[in-house]
Amino acid sequence: MSGSNSVALSLLGTITGSGASSSLSMLQAIYGLSASGAPTTDPLGALQLAEKNQTADIAKTEKQPDVARDIAVFQKAIAGAKDAPTLLKNPDFLKVLLTANGLADQAQYPALAQKVLLSNPSDSNSLVSKLANTTWTATNKTYQFGTQGLAIIQDPSVQSKLADAYAEVKWRQSLDQATPGLSNALTFRAQAASIGTAYDILGNSVLRDVVTTALGLPKEIALQSVETQAAAVTTRLDLTKLKDPHFVDTFTQRYLLAKQASATAASTPTLDSLASQLTGLWV
C-alpha cells in the first residue's frame, strides 16, 4: 500500500462531522487536486521554469548513468560500422539517432528507418518523399546516408550534437511526467513563429498534437484527407497570429490545460469520488 493510500485510509475515522472539511483538505493535498479533480500545478509556470533552466538541466541529464550509457553505445556502433546500411540495422544506434531527431516512436520499425534514411529525397517516388513527413525528410537530408555513407555521422561534432539532442529528449520526457504535454509545448513555442501553412503543422507530429489538442479536434481527424484536415485547422486558427508572442503564450496554455485535464480524467480520482467511496465505508 502506498504512503498516500495509507494516509487516506487513516482519515476514515475523522472525516465525518466537523472533521470532514479538514480531512478533504488533506486529501486534496495528498492527491494534488482542486475540488474539481484538476492538478494544482500551474502548467504555464512549469513551462517558463523549464525554459529558464533548460541548458543546465540538459547538461545534468546527459551525465545520468542510463543516458551516458546509451550515448557511449551509440558512439561505439559508429566506430565499428563498415557502411551505412549496416549501421542503420543497429538498434542501439537507431535508438539514439531517431530519438535525438524527434522520431523515437519509429525506433520499433528498424527496416522502415533504414529504407527511409537511405532513400533519395530528390526522387518523388522514393520512400522518404512518399511519406510526406517533414521530420523524416529533415533527418534524411541532415545525415545523407544514401549519398554520403558514414561521412557525416562519423564527424565528432555531429555526434556531439546528437548526444546533446538525445539528452534533451530524455530531459523533456521527465518534464512530461510532471506536466503532461510540456515537452511539446516547448517545441511549439520555439517553432510557432515559423509556421506558414496548415501543412507545416500536419506534417510535424509535435505541432500537430499541440494545435489539434488546443483546438479540440479529435484524433480521428487523421483518417480524413490532408486537405480536409488543413481546412479544419485554418477555419479555427488564424495562422498569422502565431507570430504574436502573447497569442502563442495563450494558445500554449490552452494546450497544456487540455493535456492536464485529459491526464487527470484518465488516472486520478476526484475529491467527490474519494469522499463518496469513503462515505460508503461508514455505513
Coordinates of C-alpha atoms in Angstrom, one line a residue:
M1 CA 0.0 0.0 0.0
S2 CA 1.4 3.4 -0.9
G3 CA 2.0 6.2 1.6
S4 CA -0.8 8.3 0.1
N5 CA -3.3 5.5 0.4
S6 CA -2.3 4.8 4.0
V7 CA -2.8 8.4 5.0
A8 CA -6.2 8.4 3.1
L9 CA -7.4 5.4 5.0
S10 CA -6.3 7.0 8.3
L11 CA -8.8 9.8 7.6
L12 CA -11.7 7.4 7.7
G13 CA -12.2 7.9 11.4
T14 CA -12.1 11.7 11.2
I15 CA -13.9 12.6 8.0
T16 CA -17.4 12.7 9.5
G17 CA -19.0 15.7 11.1
S18 CA -16.8 18.7 11.8
G19 CA -13.7 16.9 10.6
A20 CA -15.0 16.5 7.1
S21 CA -13.7 19.8 5.8
S22 CA -10.2 19.4 7.1
S23 CA -10.0 15.8 6.0
L24 CA -11.0 16.7 2.5
S25 CA -8.3 19.4 2.5
M26 CA -5.8 16.7 3.5
L27 CA -7.0 14.5 0.6
Q28 CA -6.6 17.5 -1.7
A29 CA -3.0 18.0 -0.6
I30 CA -2.2 14.3 -0.9
Y31 CA -3.5 13.9 -4.4
G32 CA -2.7 17.4 -5.7
L33 CA -6.2 18.1 -6.6
S34 CA -8.6 21.0 -6.7
A35 CA -12.2 20.4 -5.8
S36 CA -12.9 19.6 -9.5
G37 CA -10.1 17.0 -9.5
A38 CA -7.6 19.1 -11.6
P39 CA -3.9 19.1 -10.7
T40 CA -3.0 22.3 -8.8
T41 CA 0.3 22.8 -10.7
D42 CA 0.3 25.9 -13.0
P43 CA 1.3 24.5 -16.4
L44 CA 2.4 27.8 -17.8
G45 CA 4.6 28.4 -14.8
A46 CA 6.1 25.0 -15.3
L47 CA 6.8 25.9 -18.9
Q48 CA 8.5 29.1 -18.0
L49 CA 10.6 27.4 -15.4
A50 CA 11.7 24.7 -17.9
E51 CA 12.7 27.3 -20.4
K52 CA 14.8 29.1 -17.8
N53 CA 16.6 26.0 -16.5
Q54 CA 16.8 24.2 -19.9
T55 CA 20.6 24.4 -20.6
A56 CA 21.7 23.4 -17.1
D57 CA 19.1 20.6 -16.7
I58 CA 20.0 19.1 -20.1
A59 CA 23.7 19.0 -19.1
K60 CA 22.7 17.2 -15.9
T61 CA 20.6 14.7 -17.8
E62 CA 23.4 13.9 -20.2
K63 CA 25.5 12.8 -17.2
Q64 CA 22.9 10.4 -15.8
P65 CA 24.1 6.8 -16.0
D66 CA 21.4 5.4 -18.3
V67 CA 21.7 8.3 -20.7
A68 CA 25.5 8.3 -20.7
R69 CA 25.5 4.6 -21.4
D70 CA 23.1 4.9 -24.4
I71 CA 25.4 7.6 -25.9
A72 CA 28.5 5.5 -25.4
V73 CA 27.0 2.5 -27.1
F74 CA 25.8 4.8 -29.9
Q75 CA 29.3 6.1 -30.5
K76 CA 30.8 2.6 -30.3
A77 CA 28.3 1.5 -33.0
I78 CA 29.5 4.3 -35.3
A79 CA 33.2 3.5 -34.7
G80 CA 32.7 -0.2 -35.6
A81 CA 30.4 0.3 -38.6
K82 CA 31.7 -0.7 -42.1
D83 CA 28.9 1.1 -44.1
A84 CA 25.7 3.0 -43.7
P85 CA 23.2 0.1 -44.3
T86 CA 24.9 -2.0 -41.6
L87 CA 24.9 0.9 -39.1
L88 CA 21.3 1.6 -39.7
K89 CA 20.5 -2.0 -38.7
N90 CA 22.0 -1.5 -35.3
P91 CA 19.2 -0.9 -32.8
D92 CA 21.5 0.9 -30.3
F93 CA 22.5 3.4 -33.0
L94 CA 18.9 3.9 -34.2
K95 CA 17.6 4.4 -30.7
V96 CA 19.8 7.5 -30.2
L97 CA 19.7 8.8 -33.8
L98 CA 15.9 8.6 -34.1
T99 CA 15.2 9.8 -30.5
A100 CA 17.5 12.8 -31.0
N101 CA 15.7 13.7 -34.2
G102 CA 12.2 13.5 -32.9
L103 CA 11.5 10.0 -34.2
A104 CA 11.7 8.0 -31.0
D105 CA 8.4 6.3 -31.8
Q106 CA 9.8 4.9 -35.1
A107 CA 12.7 3.0 -33.4
Q108 CA 10.5 0.0 -33.3
Y109 CA 10.5 -0.1 -37.1
P110 CA 14.2 -0.6 -38.0
A111 CA 13.5 -1.8 -41.5
L112 CA 11.4 1.2 -42.3
A113 CA 14.0 3.5 -40.8
Q114 CA 16.8 2.0 -42.9
K115 CA 14.8 2.3 -46.1
V116 CA 13.7 5.9 -45.4
L117 CA 17.2 7.2 -44.4
L118 CA 18.9 5.6 -47.4
S119 CA 16.3 6.8 -49.9
N120 CA 16.7 9.8 -52.2
P121 CA 14.6 12.9 -51.1
S122 CA 15.1 14.4 -54.6
D123 CA 13.2 11.5 -56.2
S124 CA 9.5 12.0 -55.9
N125 CA 9.0 8.2 -56.0
S126 CA 11.3 7.5 -53.1
L127 CA 10.0 6.3 -49.8
V128 CA 11.0 9.4 -47.9
S129 CA 9.2 11.6 -50.5
K130 CA 6.1 9.4 -50.4
L131 CA 5.9 9.5 -46.6
A132 CA 5.4 13.3 -46.7
N133 CA 6.7 13.6 -43.1
T134 CA 8.9 16.7 -42.6
T135 CA 10.7 15.1 -39.7
W136 CA 11.8 12.0 -41.7
T137 CA 12.7 14.3 -44.6
A138 CA 14.8 16.6 -42.4
T139 CA 16.6 13.6 -40.8
N140 CA 17.3 12.1 -44.2
K141 CA 18.8 15.4 -45.6
T142 CA 20.8 16.0 -42.5
Y143 CA 22.8 12.8 -42.5
Q144 CA 22.6 11.9 -46.2
F145 CA 23.3 8.2 -45.6
G146 CA 22.2 7.3 -49.1
T147 CA 24.8 9.6 -50.8
Q148 CA 27.5 10.3 -48.2
G149 CA 27.5 7.0 -46.4
L150 CA 29.1 7.3 -43.0
A151 CA 31.0 10.6 -43.7
I152 CA 28.6 12.9 -41.9
I153 CA 27.7 10.7 -38.9
Q154 CA 31.4 10.0 -38.3
D155 CA 32.1 13.7 -37.7
P156 CA 32.8 14.2 -33.9
S157 CA 30.9 17.5 -33.9
V158 CA 27.8 15.8 -35.4
Q159 CA 28.0 13.0 -32.7
S160 CA 28.3 15.6 -30.0
K161 CA 25.2 17.5 -31.2
L162 CA 23.3 14.2 -31.3
A163 CA 24.4 13.4 -27.8
D164 CA 23.1 16.7 -26.6
A165 CA 19.9 16.3 -28.5
Y166 CA 19.3 12.8 -27.1
A167 CA 19.9 14.1 -23.6
E168 CA 17.4 16.9 -24.3
V169 CA 14.7 14.5 -25.3
K170 CA 15.3 12.5 -22.1
W171 CA 15.0 15.7 -20.1
R172 CA 11.8 16.6 -21.9
Q173 CA 10.4 13.1 -21.2
S174 CA 11.0 13.8 -17.5
L175 CA 9.1 17.1 -17.8
D176 CA 6.1 15.3 -19.3
Q177 CA 5.9 13.0 -16.3
A178 CA 5.3 16.0 -14.1
T179 CA 3.4 18.2 -16.5
P180 CA 1.7 16.4 -19.4
G181 CA 2.5 17.9 -22.8
L182 CA 5.3 20.2 -21.5
S183 CA 7.8 18.9 -24.0
N184 CA 5.6 19.5 -27.0
A185 CA 4.7 22.9 -25.6
L186 CA 8.4 23.9 -25.5
T187 CA 8.8 22.9 -29.2
F188 CA 5.7 24.7 -30.2
R189 CA 6.7 27.9 -28.6
A190 CA 10.1 27.7 -30.3
Q191 CA 8.7 27.0 -33.8
A192 CA 5.3 28.8 -33.8
A193 CA 6.5 31.9 -35.5
S194 CA 8.0 29.9 -38.4
I195 CA 4.7 28.1 -39.2
G196 CA 3.4 29.3 -42.6
T197 CA 0.7 26.8 -43.6
A198 CA -1.5 24.2 -42.0
Y199 CA 0.6 21.6 -43.8
D200 CA 3.6 22.7 -41.7
I201 CA 1.6 21.7 -38.7
L202 CA 0.1 18.5 -40.0
G203 CA 3.5 17.2 -41.3
N204 CA 5.0 17.6 -37.8
S205 CA 3.8 15.2 -35.1
V206 CA 4.6 17.6 -32.3
L207 CA 3.0 20.7 -33.9
R208 CA 0.0 18.5 -34.9
D209 CA -0.6 17.4 -31.3
V210 CA -0.4 20.9 -29.9
V211 CA -2.6 22.5 -32.4
T212 CA -5.3 19.8 -32.8
T213 CA -5.4 19.4 -29.0
A214 CA -5.7 23.1 -28.3
L215 CA -8.4 23.4 -31.0
G216 CA -10.3 20.4 -29.6
L217 CA -10.1 18.5 -32.8
P218 CA -10.5 14.7 -32.4
K219 CA -7.6 12.3 -33.2
E220 CA -9.9 10.6 -35.7
I221 CA -9.4 13.6 -38.0
A222 CA -6.2 12.0 -39.1
L223 CA -8.3 9.5 -41.0
Q224 CA -9.6 12.2 -43.3
S225 CA -7.8 13.7 -46.3
V226 CA -4.9 16.1 -45.6
E227 CA -6.9 18.8 -47.3
T228 CA -9.8 18.3 -45.0
Q229 CA -7.5 18.3 -42.0
A230 CA -5.9 21.6 -43.2
A231 CA -9.3 23.2 -43.6
A232 CA -10.3 22.1 -40.1
V233 CA -7.2 23.9 -38.7
T234 CA -7.4 27.1 -40.7
T235 CA -11.1 27.6 -40.1
R236 CA -10.4 27.5 -36.4
L237 CA -7.0 29.2 -36.2
D238 CA -5.6 32.3 -37.9
L239 CA -2.0 31.2 -38.6
T240 CA -0.8 34.8 -38.7
K241 CA -1.5 35.1 -35.0
L242 CA 1.3 32.6 -34.3
K243 CA 3.8 35.4 -34.9
D244 CA 2.3 37.2 -31.8
P245 CA 4.2 36.0 -28.7
H246 CA 1.2 36.8 -26.4
F247 CA -1.1 34.7 -28.6
V248 CA 1.4 31.9 -28.6
D249 CA 1.5 32.0 -24.8
T250 CA -2.2 31.8 -24.5
F251 CA -2.5 29.1 -27.1
T252 CA 0.2 27.1 -25.4
Q253 CA -1.5 27.4 -22.0
R254 CA -4.7 26.2 -23.7
Y255 CA -2.9 23.1 -24.9
L256 CA -1.3 22.4 -21.6
L257 CA -4.6 22.7 -19.7
A258 CA -6.3 20.3 -22.2
K259 CA -3.5 17.8 -21.7
Q260 CA -3.6 18.2 -18.0
A261 CA -7.4 17.7 -17.9
S262 CA -7.1 14.6 -20.1
A263 CA -4.4 13.0 -17.9
T264 CA -6.4 13.8 -14.7
A265 CA -9.6 12.4 -16.1
A266 CA -7.9 9.2 -17.1
S267 CA -5.9 8.4 -14.0
T268 CA -6.9 10.5 -10.9
P269 CA -10.0 10.2 -8.7
T270 CA -11.8 13.5 -8.0
L271 CA -12.3 14.6 -4.4
D272 CA -16.0 13.9 -4.8
S273 CA -15.4 10.3 -5.8
L274 CA -12.9 9.8 -3.0
A275 CA -15.3 11.2 -0.5
S276 CA -18.1 9.1 -1.9
Q277 CA -16.0 6.0 -1.6
L278 CA -15.0 6.7 1.9
T279 CA -18.6 7.6 2.9
G280 CA -19.7 4.2 1.8
L281 CA -17.4 2.6 4.4
W282 CA -19.0 4.5 7.3
V283 CA -22.5 2.9 6.8

